[in-house]
mmCIF file of N, CA and C in Angstrom:
data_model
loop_
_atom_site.group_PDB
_atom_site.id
_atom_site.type_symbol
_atom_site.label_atom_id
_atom_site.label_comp_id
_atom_site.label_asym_id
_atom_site.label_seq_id
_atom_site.Cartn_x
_atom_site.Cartn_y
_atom_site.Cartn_z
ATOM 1 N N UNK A 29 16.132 47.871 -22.685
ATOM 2 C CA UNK A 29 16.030 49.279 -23.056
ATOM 3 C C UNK A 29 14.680 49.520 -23.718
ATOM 4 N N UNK A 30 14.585 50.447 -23.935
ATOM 5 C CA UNK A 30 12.755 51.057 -23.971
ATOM 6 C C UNK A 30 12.904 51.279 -25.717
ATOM 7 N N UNK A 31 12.318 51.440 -26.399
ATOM 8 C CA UNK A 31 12.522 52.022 -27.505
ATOM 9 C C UNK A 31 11.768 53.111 -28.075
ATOM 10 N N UNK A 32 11.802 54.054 -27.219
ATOM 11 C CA UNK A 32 12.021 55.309 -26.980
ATOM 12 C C UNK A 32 13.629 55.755 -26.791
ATOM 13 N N UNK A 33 14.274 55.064 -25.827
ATOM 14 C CA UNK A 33 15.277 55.283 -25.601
ATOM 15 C C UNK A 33 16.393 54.689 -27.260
ATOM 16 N N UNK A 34 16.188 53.818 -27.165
ATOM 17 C CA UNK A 34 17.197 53.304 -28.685
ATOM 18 C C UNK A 34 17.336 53.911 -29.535
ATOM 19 N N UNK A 35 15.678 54.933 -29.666
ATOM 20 C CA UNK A 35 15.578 55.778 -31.289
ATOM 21 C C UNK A 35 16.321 56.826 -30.865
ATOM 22 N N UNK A 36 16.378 57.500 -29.696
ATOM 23 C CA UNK A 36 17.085 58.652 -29.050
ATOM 24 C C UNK A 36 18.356 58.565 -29.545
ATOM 25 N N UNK A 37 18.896 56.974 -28.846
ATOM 26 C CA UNK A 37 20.463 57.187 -29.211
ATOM 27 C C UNK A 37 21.000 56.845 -30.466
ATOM 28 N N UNK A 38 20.319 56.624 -31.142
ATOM 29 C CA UNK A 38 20.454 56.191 -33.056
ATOM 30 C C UNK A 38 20.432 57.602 -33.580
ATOM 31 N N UNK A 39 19.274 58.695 -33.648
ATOM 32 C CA UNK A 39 19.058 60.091 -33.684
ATOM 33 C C UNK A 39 20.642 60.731 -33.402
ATOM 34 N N UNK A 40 21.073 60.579 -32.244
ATOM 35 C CA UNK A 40 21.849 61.430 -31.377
ATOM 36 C C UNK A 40 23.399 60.953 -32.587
ATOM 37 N N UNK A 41 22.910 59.765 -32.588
ATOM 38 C CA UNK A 41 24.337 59.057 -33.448
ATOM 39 C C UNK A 41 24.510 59.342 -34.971
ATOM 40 N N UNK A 42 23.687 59.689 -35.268
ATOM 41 C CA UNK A 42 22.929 60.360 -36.749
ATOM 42 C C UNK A 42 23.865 61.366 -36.549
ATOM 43 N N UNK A 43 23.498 62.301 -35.601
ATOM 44 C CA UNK A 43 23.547 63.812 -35.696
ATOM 45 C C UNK A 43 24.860 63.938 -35.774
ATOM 46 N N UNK A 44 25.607 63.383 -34.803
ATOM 47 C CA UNK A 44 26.766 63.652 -34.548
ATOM 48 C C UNK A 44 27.703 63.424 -35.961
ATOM 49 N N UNK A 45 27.085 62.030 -36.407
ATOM 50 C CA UNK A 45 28.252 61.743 -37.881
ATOM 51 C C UNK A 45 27.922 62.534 -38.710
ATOM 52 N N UNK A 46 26.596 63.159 -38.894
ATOM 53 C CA UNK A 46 26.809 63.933 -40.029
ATOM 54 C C UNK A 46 27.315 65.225 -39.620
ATOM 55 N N UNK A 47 27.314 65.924 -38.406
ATOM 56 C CA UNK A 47 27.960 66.891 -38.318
ATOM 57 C C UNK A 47 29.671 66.977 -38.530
ATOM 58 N N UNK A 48 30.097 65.986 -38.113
ATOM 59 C CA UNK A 48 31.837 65.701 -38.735
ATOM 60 C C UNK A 48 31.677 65.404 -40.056
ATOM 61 N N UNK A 49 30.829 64.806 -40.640
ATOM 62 C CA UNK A 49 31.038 65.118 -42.056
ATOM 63 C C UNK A 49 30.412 66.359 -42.635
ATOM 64 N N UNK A 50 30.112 67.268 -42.138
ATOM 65 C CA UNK A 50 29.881 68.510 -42.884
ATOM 66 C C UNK A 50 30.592 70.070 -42.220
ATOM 67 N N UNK A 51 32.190 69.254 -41.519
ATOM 68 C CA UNK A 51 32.889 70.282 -40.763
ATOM 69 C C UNK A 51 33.727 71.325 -42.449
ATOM 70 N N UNK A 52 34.085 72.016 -42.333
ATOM 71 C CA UNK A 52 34.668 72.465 -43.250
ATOM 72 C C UNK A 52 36.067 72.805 -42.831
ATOM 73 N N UNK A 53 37.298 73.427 -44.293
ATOM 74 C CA UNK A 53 38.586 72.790 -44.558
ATOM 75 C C UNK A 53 39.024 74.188 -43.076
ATOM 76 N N UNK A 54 38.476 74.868 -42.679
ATOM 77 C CA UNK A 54 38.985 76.351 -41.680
ATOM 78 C C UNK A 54 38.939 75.544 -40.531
ATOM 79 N N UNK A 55 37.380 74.784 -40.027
ATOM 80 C CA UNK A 55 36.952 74.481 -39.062
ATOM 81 C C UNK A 55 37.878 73.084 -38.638
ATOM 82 N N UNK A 56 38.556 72.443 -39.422
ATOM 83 C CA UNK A 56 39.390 71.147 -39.239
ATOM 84 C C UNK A 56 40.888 72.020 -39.194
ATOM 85 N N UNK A 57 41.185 72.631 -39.574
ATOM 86 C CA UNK A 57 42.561 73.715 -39.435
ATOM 87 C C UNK A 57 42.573 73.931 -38.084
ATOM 88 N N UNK A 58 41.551 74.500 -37.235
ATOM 89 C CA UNK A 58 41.514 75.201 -35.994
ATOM 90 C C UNK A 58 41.201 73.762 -35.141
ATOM 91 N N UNK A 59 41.315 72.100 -35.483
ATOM 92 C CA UNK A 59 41.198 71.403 -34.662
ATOM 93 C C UNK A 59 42.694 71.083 -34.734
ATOM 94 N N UNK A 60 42.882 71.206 -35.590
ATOM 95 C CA UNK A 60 44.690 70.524 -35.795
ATOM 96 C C UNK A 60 45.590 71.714 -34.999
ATOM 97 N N UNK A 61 44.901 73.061 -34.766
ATOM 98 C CA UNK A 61 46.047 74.222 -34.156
ATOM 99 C C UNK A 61 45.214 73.615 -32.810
ATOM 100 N N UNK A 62 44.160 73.323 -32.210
ATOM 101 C CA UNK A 62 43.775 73.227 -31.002
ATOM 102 C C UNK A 62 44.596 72.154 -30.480
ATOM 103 N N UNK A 63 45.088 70.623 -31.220
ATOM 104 C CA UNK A 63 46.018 69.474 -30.802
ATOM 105 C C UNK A 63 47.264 69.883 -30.975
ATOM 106 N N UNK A 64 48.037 71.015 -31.800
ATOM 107 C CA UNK A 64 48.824 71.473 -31.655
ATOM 108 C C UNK A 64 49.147 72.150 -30.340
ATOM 109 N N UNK A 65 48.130 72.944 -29.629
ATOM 110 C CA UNK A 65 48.602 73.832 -28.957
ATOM 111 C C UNK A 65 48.576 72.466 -27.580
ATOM 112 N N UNK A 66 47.394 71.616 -27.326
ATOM 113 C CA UNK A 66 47.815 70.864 -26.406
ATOM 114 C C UNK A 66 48.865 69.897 -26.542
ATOM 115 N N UNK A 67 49.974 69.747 -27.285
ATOM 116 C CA UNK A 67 50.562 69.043 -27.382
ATOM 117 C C UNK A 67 52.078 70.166 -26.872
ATOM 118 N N UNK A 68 51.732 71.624 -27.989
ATOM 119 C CA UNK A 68 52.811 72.312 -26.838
ATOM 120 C C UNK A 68 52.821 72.180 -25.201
ATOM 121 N N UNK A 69 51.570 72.110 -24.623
ATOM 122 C CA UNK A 69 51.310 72.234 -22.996
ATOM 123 C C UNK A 69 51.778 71.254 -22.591
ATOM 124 N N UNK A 70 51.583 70.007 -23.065
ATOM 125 C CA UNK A 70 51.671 68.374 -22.420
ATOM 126 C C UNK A 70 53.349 68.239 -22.174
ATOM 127 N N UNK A 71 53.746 68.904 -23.702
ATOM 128 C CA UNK A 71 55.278 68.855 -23.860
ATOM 129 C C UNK A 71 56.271 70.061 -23.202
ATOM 130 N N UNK A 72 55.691 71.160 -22.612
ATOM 131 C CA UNK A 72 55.919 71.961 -22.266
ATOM 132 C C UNK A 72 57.071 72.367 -23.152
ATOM 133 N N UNK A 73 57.222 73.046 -24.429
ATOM 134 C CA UNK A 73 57.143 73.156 -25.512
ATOM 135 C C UNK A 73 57.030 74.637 -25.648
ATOM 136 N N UNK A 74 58.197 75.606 -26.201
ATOM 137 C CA UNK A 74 58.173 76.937 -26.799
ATOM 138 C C UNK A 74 57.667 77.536 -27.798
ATOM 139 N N UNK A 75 58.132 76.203 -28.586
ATOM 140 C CA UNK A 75 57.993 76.517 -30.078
ATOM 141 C C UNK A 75 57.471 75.185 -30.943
ATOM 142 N N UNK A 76 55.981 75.035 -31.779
ATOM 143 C CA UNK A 76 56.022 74.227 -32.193
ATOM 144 C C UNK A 76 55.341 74.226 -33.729
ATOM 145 N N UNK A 77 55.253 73.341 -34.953
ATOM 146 C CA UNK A 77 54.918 73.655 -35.885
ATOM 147 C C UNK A 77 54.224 72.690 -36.013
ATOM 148 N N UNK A 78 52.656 73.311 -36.847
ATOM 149 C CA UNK A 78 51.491 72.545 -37.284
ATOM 150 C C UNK A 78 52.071 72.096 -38.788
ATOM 151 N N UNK A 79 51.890 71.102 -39.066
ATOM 152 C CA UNK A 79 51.725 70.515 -40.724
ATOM 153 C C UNK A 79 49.935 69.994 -41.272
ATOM 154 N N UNK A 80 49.593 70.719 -41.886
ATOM 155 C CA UNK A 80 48.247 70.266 -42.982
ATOM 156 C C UNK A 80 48.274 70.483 -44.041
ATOM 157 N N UNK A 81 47.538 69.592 -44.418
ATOM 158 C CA UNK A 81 46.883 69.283 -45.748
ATOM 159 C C UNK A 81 46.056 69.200 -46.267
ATOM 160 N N UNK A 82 45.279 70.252 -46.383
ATOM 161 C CA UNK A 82 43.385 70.166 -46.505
ATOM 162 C C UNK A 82 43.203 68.634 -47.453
ATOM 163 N N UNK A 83 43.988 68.531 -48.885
ATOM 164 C CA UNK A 83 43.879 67.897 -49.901
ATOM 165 C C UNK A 83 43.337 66.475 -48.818
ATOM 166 N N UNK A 84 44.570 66.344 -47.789
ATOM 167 C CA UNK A 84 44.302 64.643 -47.689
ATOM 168 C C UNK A 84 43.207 64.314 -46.981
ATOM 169 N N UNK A 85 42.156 65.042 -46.182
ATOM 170 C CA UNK A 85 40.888 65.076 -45.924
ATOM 171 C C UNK A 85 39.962 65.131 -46.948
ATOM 172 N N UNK A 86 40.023 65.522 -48.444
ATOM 173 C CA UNK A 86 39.156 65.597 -49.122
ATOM 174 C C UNK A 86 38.572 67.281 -48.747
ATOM 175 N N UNK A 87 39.110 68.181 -48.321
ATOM 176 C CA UNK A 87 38.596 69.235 -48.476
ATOM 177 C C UNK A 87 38.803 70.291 -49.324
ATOM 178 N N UNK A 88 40.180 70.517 -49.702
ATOM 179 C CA UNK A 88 40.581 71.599 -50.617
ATOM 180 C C UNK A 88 41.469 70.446 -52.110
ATOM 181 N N UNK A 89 41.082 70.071 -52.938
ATOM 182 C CA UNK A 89 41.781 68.882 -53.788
ATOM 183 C C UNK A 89 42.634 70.181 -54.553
ATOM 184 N N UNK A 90 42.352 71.288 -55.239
ATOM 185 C CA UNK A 90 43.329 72.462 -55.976
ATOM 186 C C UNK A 90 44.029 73.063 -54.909
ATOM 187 N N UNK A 91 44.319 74.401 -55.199
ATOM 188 C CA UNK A 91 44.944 75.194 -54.906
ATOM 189 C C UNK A 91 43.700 75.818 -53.861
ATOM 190 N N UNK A 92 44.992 76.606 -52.596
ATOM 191 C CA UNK A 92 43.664 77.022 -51.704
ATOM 192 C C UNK A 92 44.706 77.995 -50.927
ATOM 193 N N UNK A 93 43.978 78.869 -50.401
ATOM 194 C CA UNK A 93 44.501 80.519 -49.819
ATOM 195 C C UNK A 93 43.643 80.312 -48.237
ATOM 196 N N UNK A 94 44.955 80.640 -47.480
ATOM 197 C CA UNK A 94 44.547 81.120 -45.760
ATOM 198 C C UNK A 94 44.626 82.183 -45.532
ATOM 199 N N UNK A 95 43.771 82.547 -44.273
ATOM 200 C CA UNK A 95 44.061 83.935 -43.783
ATOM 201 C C UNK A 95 43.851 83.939 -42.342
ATOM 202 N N UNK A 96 45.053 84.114 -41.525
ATOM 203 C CA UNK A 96 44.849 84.106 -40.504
ATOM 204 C C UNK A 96 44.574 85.716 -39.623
ATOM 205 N N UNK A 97 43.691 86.225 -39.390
ATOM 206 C CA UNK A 97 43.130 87.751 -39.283
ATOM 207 C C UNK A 97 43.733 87.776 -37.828
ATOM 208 N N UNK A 98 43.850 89.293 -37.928
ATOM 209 C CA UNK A 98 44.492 89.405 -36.090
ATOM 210 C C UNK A 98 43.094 89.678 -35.533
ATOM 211 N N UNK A 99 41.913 89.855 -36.194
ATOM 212 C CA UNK A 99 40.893 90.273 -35.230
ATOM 213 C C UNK A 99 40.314 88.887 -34.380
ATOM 214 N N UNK A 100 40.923 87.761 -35.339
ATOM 215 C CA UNK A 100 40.458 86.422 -35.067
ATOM 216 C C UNK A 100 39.773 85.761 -35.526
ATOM 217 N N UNK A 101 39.475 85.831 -36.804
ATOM 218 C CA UNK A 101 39.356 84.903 -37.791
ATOM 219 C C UNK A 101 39.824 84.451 -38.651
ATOM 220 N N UNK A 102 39.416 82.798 -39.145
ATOM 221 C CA UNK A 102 40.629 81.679 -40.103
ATOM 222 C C UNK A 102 39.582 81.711 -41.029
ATOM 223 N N UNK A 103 40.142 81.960 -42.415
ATOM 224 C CA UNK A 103 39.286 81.628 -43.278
ATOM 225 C C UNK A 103 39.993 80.610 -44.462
ATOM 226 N N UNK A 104 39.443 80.000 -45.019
ATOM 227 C CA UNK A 104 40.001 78.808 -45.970
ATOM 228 C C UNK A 104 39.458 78.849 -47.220
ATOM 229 N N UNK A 105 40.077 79.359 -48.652
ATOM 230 C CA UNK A 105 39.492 79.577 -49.583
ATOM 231 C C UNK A 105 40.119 78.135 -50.758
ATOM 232 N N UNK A 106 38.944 77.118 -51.135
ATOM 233 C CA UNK A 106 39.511 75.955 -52.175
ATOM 234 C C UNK A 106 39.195 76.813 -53.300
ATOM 235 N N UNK A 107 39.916 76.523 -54.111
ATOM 236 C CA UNK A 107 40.141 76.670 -55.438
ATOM 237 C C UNK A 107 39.991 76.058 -56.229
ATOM 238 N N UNK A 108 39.548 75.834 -57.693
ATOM 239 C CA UNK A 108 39.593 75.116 -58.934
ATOM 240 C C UNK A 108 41.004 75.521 -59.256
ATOM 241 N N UNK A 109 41.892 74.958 -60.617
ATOM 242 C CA UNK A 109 42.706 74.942 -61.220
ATOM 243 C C UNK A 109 42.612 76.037 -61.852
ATOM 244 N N UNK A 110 41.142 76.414 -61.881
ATOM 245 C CA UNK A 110 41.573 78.085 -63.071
ATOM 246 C C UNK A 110 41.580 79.321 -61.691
ATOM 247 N N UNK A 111 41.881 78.855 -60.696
ATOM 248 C CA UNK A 111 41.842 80.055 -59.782
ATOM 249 C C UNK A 111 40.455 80.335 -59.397
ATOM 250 N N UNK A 112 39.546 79.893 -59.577
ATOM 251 C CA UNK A 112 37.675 80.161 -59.203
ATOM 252 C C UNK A 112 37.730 79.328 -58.080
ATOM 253 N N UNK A 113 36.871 80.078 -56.738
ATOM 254 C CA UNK A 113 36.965 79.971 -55.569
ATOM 255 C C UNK A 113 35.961 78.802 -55.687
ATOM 256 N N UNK A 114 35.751 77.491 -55.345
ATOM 257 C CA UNK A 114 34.510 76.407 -55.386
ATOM 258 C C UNK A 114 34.266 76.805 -53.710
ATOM 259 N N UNK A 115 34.666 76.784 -52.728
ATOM 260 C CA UNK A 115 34.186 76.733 -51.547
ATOM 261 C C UNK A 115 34.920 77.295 -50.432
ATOM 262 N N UNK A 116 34.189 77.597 -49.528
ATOM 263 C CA UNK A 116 35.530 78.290 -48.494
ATOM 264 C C UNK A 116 34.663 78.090 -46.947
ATOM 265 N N UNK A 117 35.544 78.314 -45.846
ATOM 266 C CA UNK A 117 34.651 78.391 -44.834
ATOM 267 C C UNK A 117 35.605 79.192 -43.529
ATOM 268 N N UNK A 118 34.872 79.332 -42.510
ATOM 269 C CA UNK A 118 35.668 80.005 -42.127
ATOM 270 C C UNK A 118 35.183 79.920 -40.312
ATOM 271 N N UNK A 119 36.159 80.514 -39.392
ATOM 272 C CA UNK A 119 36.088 80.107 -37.873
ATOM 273 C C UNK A 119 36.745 80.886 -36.725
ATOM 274 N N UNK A 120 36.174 80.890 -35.868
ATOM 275 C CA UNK A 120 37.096 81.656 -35.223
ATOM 276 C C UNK A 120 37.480 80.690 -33.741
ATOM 277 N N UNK A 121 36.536 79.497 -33.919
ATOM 278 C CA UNK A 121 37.132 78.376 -32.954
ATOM 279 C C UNK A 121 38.777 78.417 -32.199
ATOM 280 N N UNK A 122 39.851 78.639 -33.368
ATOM 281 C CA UNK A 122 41.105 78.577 -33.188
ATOM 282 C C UNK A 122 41.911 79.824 -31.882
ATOM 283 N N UNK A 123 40.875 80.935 -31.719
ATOM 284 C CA UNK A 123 41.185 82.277 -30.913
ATOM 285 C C UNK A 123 41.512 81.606 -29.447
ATOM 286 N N UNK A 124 40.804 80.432 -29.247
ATOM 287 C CA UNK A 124 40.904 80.500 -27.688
ATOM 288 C C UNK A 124 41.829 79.403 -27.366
ATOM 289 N N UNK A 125 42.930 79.239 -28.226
ATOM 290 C CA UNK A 125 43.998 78.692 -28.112
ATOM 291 C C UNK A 125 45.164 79.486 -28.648
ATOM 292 N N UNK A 126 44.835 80.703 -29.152
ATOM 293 C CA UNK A 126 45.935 80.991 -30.250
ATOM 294 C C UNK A 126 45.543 82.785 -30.454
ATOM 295 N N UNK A 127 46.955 83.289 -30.051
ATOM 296 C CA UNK A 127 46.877 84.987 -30.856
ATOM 297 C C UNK A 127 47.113 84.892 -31.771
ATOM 298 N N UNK A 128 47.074 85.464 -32.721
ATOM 299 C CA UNK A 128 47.235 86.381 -34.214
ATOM 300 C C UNK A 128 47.875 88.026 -33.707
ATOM 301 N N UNK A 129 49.018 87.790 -33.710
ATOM 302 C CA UNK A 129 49.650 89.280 -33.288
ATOM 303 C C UNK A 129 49.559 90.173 -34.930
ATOM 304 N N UNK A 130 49.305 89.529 -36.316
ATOM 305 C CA UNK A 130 49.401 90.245 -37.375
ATOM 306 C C UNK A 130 48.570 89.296 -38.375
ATOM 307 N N UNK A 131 48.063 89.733 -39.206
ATOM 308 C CA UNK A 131 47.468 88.919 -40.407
ATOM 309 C C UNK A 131 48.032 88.619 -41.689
ATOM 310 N N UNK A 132 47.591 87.095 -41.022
ATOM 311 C CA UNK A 132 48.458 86.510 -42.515
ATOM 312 C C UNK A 132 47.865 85.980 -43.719
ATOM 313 N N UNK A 133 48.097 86.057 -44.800
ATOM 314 C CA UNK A 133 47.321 86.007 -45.893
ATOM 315 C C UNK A 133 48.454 84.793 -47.140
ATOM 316 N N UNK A 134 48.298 83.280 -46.968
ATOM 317 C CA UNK A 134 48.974 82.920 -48.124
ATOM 318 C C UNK A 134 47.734 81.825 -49.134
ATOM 319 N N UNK A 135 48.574 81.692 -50.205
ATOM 320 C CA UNK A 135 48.324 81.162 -51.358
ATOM 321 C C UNK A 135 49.206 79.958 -51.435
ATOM 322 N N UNK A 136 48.886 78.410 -51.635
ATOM 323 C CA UNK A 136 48.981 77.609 -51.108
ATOM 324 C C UNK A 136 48.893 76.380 -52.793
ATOM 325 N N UNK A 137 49.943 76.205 -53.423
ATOM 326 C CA UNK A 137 49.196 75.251 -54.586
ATOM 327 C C UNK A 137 48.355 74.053 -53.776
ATOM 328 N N UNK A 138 47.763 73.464 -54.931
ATOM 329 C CA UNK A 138 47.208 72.211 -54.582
ATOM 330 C C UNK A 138 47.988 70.900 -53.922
ATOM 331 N N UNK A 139 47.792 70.231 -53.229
ATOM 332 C CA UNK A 139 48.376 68.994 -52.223
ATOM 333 C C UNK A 139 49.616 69.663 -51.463
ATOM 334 N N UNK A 140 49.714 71.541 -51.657
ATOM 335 C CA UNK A 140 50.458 71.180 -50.571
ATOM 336 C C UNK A 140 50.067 71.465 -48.886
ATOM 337 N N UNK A 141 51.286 71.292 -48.487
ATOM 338 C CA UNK A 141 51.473 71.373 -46.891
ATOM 339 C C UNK A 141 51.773 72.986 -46.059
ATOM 340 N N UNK A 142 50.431 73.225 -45.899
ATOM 341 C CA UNK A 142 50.452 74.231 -44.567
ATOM 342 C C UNK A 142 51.495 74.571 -43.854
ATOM 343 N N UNK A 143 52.313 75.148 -43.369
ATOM 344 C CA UNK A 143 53.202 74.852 -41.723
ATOM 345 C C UNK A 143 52.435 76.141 -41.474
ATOM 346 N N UNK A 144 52.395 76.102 -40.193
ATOM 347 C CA UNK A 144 51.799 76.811 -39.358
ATOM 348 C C UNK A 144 53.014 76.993 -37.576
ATOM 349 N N UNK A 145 53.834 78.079 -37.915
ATOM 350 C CA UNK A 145 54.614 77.793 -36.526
ATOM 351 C C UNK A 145 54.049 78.656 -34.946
ATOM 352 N N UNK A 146 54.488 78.163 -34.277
ATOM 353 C CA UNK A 146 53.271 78.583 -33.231
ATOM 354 C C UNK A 146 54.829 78.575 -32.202
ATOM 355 N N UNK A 147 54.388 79.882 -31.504
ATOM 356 C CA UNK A 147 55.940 79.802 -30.149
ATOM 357 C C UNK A 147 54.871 80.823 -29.070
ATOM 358 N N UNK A 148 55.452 80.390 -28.011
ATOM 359 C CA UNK A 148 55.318 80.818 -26.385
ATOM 360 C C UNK A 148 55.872 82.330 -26.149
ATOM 361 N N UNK A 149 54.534 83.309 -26.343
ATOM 362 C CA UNK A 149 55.033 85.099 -25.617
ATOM 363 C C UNK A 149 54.140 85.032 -23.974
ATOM 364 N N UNK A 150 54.592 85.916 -23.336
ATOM 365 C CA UNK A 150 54.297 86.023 -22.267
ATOM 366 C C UNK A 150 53.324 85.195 -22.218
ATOM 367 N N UNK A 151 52.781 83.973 -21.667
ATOM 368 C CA UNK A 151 52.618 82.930 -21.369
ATOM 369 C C UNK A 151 51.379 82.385 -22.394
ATOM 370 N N UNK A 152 51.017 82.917 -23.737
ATOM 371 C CA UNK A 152 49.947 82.959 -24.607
ATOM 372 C C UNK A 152 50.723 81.747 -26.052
ATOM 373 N N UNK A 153 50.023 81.042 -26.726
ATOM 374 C CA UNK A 153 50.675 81.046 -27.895
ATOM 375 C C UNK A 153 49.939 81.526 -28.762
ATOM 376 N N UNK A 154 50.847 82.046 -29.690
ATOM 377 C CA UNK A 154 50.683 82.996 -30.681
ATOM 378 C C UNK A 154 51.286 82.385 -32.345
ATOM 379 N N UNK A 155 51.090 82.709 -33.260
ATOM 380 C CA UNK A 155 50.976 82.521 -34.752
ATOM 381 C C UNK A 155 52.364 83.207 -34.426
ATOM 382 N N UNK A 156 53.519 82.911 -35.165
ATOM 383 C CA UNK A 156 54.795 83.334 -35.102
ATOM 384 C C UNK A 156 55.178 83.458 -36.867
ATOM 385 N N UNK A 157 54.912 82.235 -37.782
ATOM 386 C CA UNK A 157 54.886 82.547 -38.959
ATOM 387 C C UNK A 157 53.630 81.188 -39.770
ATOM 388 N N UNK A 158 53.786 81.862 -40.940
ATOM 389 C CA UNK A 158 52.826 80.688 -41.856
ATOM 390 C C UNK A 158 53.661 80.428 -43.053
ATOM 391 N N UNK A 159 53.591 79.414 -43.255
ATOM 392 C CA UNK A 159 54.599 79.633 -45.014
ATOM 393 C C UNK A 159 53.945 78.057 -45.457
#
């Protein structure tokens, strides 16, 4: 191999790890509804429910608030313990797997668990509830 070519693929290998490490807690939400939704297809599957946990990635460690918008955007707000927003991010990656027939807005303590239920309308899946 040339080394031209080696530095290329070291660069390329760079890029890529640091871009997964600088995904944020919305943008990893909308990968877990994207394996959700192919796992409804594979399973041919009506109804199925996402479980997350920002905490166990290291993204949201307090308390943290979703919002799933019907226009089509996820936004992810972490929290400190006194309620002060430290970071948030947000995506709309999740649209081309998933309707939002209404917007949902919850508040979420710290370490817990997301559900996210997802069911089959005229042949689309759609956000059915969040709790």
């Amino acid at each position: 191999m040339n080394l031209r070519l080696v530095r290329g693929l070291g660069l390329l290998a760079t890029v890529l790890f640091l871009a997964g490490c600088f995904t944020d807690a919305a943008t990893r939400l909308a990968y877990d509804i994207e394996s959700g939704v192919n796992r409804m297809n594979r399973q041919n599957e009506a109804r199925h429910s996402i479980r997350h946990t920002p905490a166990e990635s290291s993204e949201c460690a307090g308390p943290y608030t979703v919002q799933f918008d019907k226009v089509g955007a996820l936004i992810v707000w972490c929290k400190d313990t006194a309620g002060n927003i430290v970071a948030s991010g947000s995506t709309s990656y999740h649209a081309r797997f998933i309707d939002t027939p209404a917007t949902y807005i919850l508040d979420k303590p710290a370490g817990s668990i997301l559900t996210i239920d997802l069911e089959r309308r005229a042949g689309r899946v759609v956000v059915a509830d969040m709790h």
